[in-house]
mmCIF file of C-alpha atoms in Angstrom:
data_model
loop_
_atom_site.group_PDB
_atom_site.id
_atom_site.type_symbol
_atom_site.label_atom_id
_atom_site.label_comp_id
_atom_site.label_asym_id
_atom_site.label_seq_id
_atom_site.Cartn_x
_atom_site.Cartn_y
_atom_site.Cartn_z
ATOM 1 C CA UNK A 1440 8.338 7.681 -4.468
ATOM 2 C CA UNK A 1441 6.989 4.511 -2.869
ATOM 3 C CA UNK A 1442 7.992 0.902 -3.572
ATOM 4 C CA UNK A 1443 7.395 -2.470 -1.901
ATOM 5 C CA UNK A 1444 9.163 -5.818 -1.509
ATOM 6 C CA UNK A 1445 8.373 -8.907 0.536
ATOM 7 C CA UNK A 1446 6.272 -12.064 0.815
ATOM 8 C CA UNK A 1447 3.994 -14.029 3.176
ATOM 9 C CA UNK A 1448 2.304 -10.950 4.621
ATOM 10 C CA UNK A 1449 5.639 -9.236 5.304
ATOM 11 C CA UNK A 1450 6.083 -6.051 3.302
ATOM 12 C CA UNK A 1451 8.842 -3.465 3.163
ATOM 13 C CA UNK A 1452 8.127 -0.009 1.762
ATOM 14 C CA UNK A 1453 10.405 2.899 1.252
ATOM 15 C CA UNK A 1454 9.744 6.464 0.319
ATOM 16 C CA UNK A 1455 11.661 9.643 -0.207
ATOM 17 C CA UNK A 1456 10.616 12.888 1.320
ATOM 18 C CA UNK A 1457 11.943 16.370 0.874
ATOM 19 C CA UNK A 1458 11.136 19.988 0.318
ATOM 20 C CA UNK A 1459 11.817 19.848 -3.413
ATOM 21 C CA UNK A 1460 15.376 20.962 -2.707
ATOM 22 C CA UNK A 1461 17.638 18.035 -3.673
ATOM 23 C CA UNK A 1462 20.009 18.679 -0.783
ATOM 24 C CA UNK A 1463 17.312 18.027 1.851
ATOM 25 C CA UNK A 1464 15.736 14.752 0.726
ATOM 26 C CA UNK A 1465 15.695 11.638 2.919
ATOM 27 C CA UNK A 1466 14.905 7.941 2.452
ATOM 28 C CA UNK A 1467 12.587 6.246 4.953
ATOM 29 C CA UNK A 1468 12.001 2.504 5.323
ATOM 30 C CA UNK A 1469 8.882 0.835 6.769
ATOM 31 C CA UNK A 1470 7.930 -2.795 7.540
ATOM 32 C CA UNK A 1471 4.578 -4.546 7.841
ATOM 33 C CA UNK A 1472 3.892 -8.082 9.064
ATOM 34 C CA UNK A 1473 0.121 -7.959 8.441
ATOM 35 C CA UNK A 1474 -0.194 -7.613 4.648
ATOM 36 C CA UNK A 1475 0.174 -3.844 4.760
ATOM 37 C CA UNK A 1476 -2.600 -3.043 7.247
ATOM 38 C CA UNK A 1477 -0.076 -1.303 9.495
ATOM 39 C CA UNK A 1478 3.560 -0.260 9.121
ATOM 40 C CA UNK A 1479 6.447 0.431 11.504
ATOM 41 C CA UNK A 1480 9.280 2.767 10.528
ATOM 42 C CA UNK A 1481 12.671 1.063 10.696
ATOM 43 C CA UNK A 1482 15.553 2.971 12.217
ATOM 44 C CA UNK A 1483 19.101 2.782 10.944
ATOM 45 C CA UNK A 1484 19.207 4.823 7.755
ATOM 46 C CA UNK A 1485 21.349 7.895 8.221
ATOM 47 C CA UNK A 1486 19.757 11.292 7.821
ATOM 48 C CA UNK A 1487 23.097 12.882 6.950
ATOM 49 C CA UNK A 1488 23.146 14.600 3.581
ATOM 50 C CA UNK A 1489 20.534 14.123 0.890
ATOM 51 C CA UNK A 1490 19.354 10.626 0.062
ATOM 52 C CA UNK A 1491 17.363 9.985 -3.097
ATOM 53 C CA UNK A 1492 16.425 7.415 -5.754
ATOM 54 C CA UNK A 1493 16.200 4.358 -3.495
ATOM 55 C CA UNK A 1494 15.855 0.843 -4.895
ATOM 56 C CA UNK A 1495 14.846 -2.296 -2.984
ATOM 57 C CA UNK A 1496 15.325 -5.936 -4.042
ATOM 58 C CA UNK A 1497 15.001 -9.431 -2.615
ATOM 59 C CA UNK A 1498 16.667 -12.709 -3.444
ATOM 60 C CA UNK A 1499 14.665 -15.323 -5.382
ATOM 61 C CA UNK A 1500 13.216 -16.815 -2.184
ATOM 62 C CA UNK A 1501 12.230 -13.400 -0.791
ATOM 63 C CA UNK A 1502 14.331 -13.974 2.323
ATOM 64 C CA UNK A 1503 17.158 -11.477 1.826
ATOM 65 C CA UNK A 1504 16.219 -7.857 1.340
ATOM 66 C CA UNK A 1505 18.661 -5.144 0.292
ATOM 67 C CA UNK A 1506 18.217 -1.400 -0.203
ATOM 68 C CA UNK A 1507 20.440 1.084 -2.020
ATOM 69 C CA UNK A 1508 20.168 4.810 -2.750
ATOM 70 C CA UNK A 1509 22.131 7.778 -4.013
ATOM 71 C CA UNK A 1510 23.544 9.977 -1.255
ATOM 72 C CA UNK A 1511 25.113 13.452 -1.234
ATOM 73 C CA UNK A 1512 26.503 13.406 2.333
ATOM 74 C CA UNK A 1513 30.099 13.802 1.091
ATOM 75 C CA UNK A 1514 29.283 16.635 -1.348
ATOM 76 C CA UNK A 1515 29.682 20.247 -0.289
ATOM 77 C CA UNK A 1516 28.005 21.533 -3.454
ATOM 78 C CA UNK A 1517 25.261 18.906 -3.856
ATOM 79 C CA UNK A 1518 26.475 17.965 -7.348
ATOM 80 C CA UNK A 1519 28.364 14.791 -6.357
ATOM 81 C CA UNK A 1520 26.665 11.566 -5.240
ATOM 82 C CA UNK A 1521 27.771 8.217 -3.893
ATOM 83 C CA UNK A 1522 25.901 4.936 -3.947
ATOM 84 C CA UNK A 1523 25.045 3.654 -0.454
ATOM 85 C CA UNK A 1524 23.323 0.426 0.539
ATOM 86 C CA UNK A 1525 22.404 -1.907 3.371
ATOM 87 C CA UNK A 1526 20.855 -5.268 4.171
ATOM 88 C CA UNK A 1527 17.532 -5.473 6.000
ATOM 89 C CA UNK A 1528 17.009 -8.253 8.558
ATOM 90 C CA UNK A 1529 13.447 -8.222 9.846
ATOM 91 C CA UNK A 1530 13.134 -5.022 11.860
ATOM 92 C CA UNK A 1531 16.895 -4.377 11.827
ATOM 93 C CA UNK A 1532 18.821 -2.393 9.211
ATOM 94 C CA UNK A 1533 22.540 -3.118 8.829
ATOM 95 C CA UNK A 1534 24.858 -0.128 8.952
ATOM 96 C CA UNK A 1535 24.671 1.695 5.610
ATOM 97 C CA UNK A 1536 27.900 1.388 3.629
ATOM 98 C CA UNK A 1537 29.244 3.400 0.712
ATOM 99 C CA UNK A 1538 29.200 1.017 -2.248
ATOM 100 C CA UNK A 1539 30.686 3.320 -4.883
ATOM 101 C CA UNK A 1540 34.430 3.917 -4.964
ATOM 102 C CA UNK A 1541 34.210 7.084 -7.069
ATOM 103 C CA UNK A 1542 31.514 9.741 -6.636
ATOM 104 C CA UNK A 1543 29.131 10.343 -9.509
ATOM 105 C CA UNK A 1544 28.765 13.853 -10.862
ATOM 106 C CA UNK A 1545 25.266 15.063 -11.630
ATOM 107 C CA UNK A 1546 25.288 17.335 -14.691
ATOM 108 C CA UNK A 1547 22.990 19.955 -13.177
ATOM 109 C CA UNK A 1548 19.511 21.278 -13.888
ATOM 110 C CA UNK A 1549 20.266 22.218 -17.492
ATOM 111 C CA UNK A 1550 21.030 18.605 -18.469
ATOM 112 C CA UNK A 1551 18.941 16.244 -16.337
ATOM 113 C CA UNK A 1552 19.955 12.656 -17.092
ATOM 114 C CA UNK A 1553 17.640 10.869 -14.670
ATOM 115 C CA UNK A 1554 18.515 9.179 -11.413
ATOM 116 C CA UNK A 1555 18.209 5.530 -12.302
ATOM 117 C CA UNK A 1556 19.172 2.596 -10.090
ATOM 118 C CA UNK A 1557 18.920 -1.132 -10.616
ATOM 119 C CA UNK A 1558 19.499 -3.735 -7.904
ATOM 120 C CA UNK A 1559 19.767 -7.530 -8.061
ATOM 121 C CA UNK A 1560 20.340 -9.963 -5.164
ATOM 122 C CA UNK A 1561 22.167 -13.182 -6.061
ATOM 123 C CA UNK A 1562 23.421 -16.123 -4.014
ATOM 124 C CA UNK A 1563 26.623 -14.562 -2.688
ATOM 125 C CA UNK A 1564 26.660 -11.120 -4.298
ATOM 126 C CA UNK A 1565 24.483 -8.078 -4.835
ATOM 127 C CA UNK A 1566 24.775 -6.041 -8.051
ATOM 128 C CA UNK A 1567 23.793 -2.414 -8.412
ATOM 129 C CA UNK A 1568 23.741 -0.326 -11.582
ATOM 130 C CA UNK A 1569 23.296 3.439 -11.631
ATOM 131 C CA UNK A 1570 23.642 6.362 -13.998
ATOM 132 C CA UNK A 1571 26.676 8.602 -13.721
ATOM 133 C CA UNK A 1572 28.001 11.531 -15.710
ATOM 134 C CA UNK A 1573 31.248 11.595 -17.673
ATOM 135 C CA UNK A 1574 32.980 14.970 -17.408
ATOM 136 C CA UNK A 1575 35.225 14.245 -20.386
ATOM 137 C CA UNK A 1576 32.489 12.969 -22.711
ATOM 138 C CA UNK A 1577 29.699 15.152 -21.252
ATOM 139 C CA UNK A 1578 27.393 12.171 -21.517
ATOM 140 C CA UNK A 1579 25.645 9.839 -19.038
ATOM 141 C CA UNK A 1580 26.763 6.230 -18.691
ATOM 142 C CA UNK A 1581 25.925 3.230 -16.491
ATOM 143 C CA UNK A 1582 28.235 2.310 -13.632
ATOM 144 C CA UNK A 1583 28.089 -1.211 -12.128
ATOM 145 C CA UNK A 1584 28.942 -2.168 -8.555
ATOM 146 C CA UNK A 1585 29.364 -5.718 -7.258
ATOM 147 C CA UNK A 1586 28.832 -6.230 -3.526
ATOM 148 C CA UNK A 1587 30.218 -9.197 -1.618
ATOM 149 C CA UNK A 1588 27.345 -10.029 0.780
ATOM 150 C CA UNK A 1589 29.612 -11.125 3.599
ATOM 151 C CA UNK A 1590 31.606 -7.888 3.572
ATOM 152 C CA UNK A 1591 28.916 -5.434 2.346
ATOM 153 C CA UNK A 1592 31.603 -3.644 0.342
ATOM 154 C CA UNK A 1593 31.552 -2.685 -3.308
ATOM 155 C CA UNK A 1594 34.123 -2.890 -6.033
#
């Protein structure tokens, strides 16, 4: 998976890489300042656990860039995921923070629901939406997280 965000010759790309085994995927972030002619990998994203389904977004002016992804670092079985995210400042990545308060359960290979993320950057908040699985209803639903930009914490 490869996506871009940016303006004025500055581009950010991310990609996921793995062996096809969901517990060994990683998210990588790259930056270009020359319209994509060359890219530098940004350090700061943790390689703990499996990271997948990243989403990148900017504010309306293209000045603030945020990245979020699903992460299995706290799951022993690989079935549970948390939503993690961070702010990107030029060549610096803020410390990734867990944005979800409750882990999401993936239903397993027999009932794939899709790993969908949405991300929006507002004036003082960031909103993320992602699919989760209800054990009681046995049905996927959308979970919303609101991030206070100053604290980088979700609720």
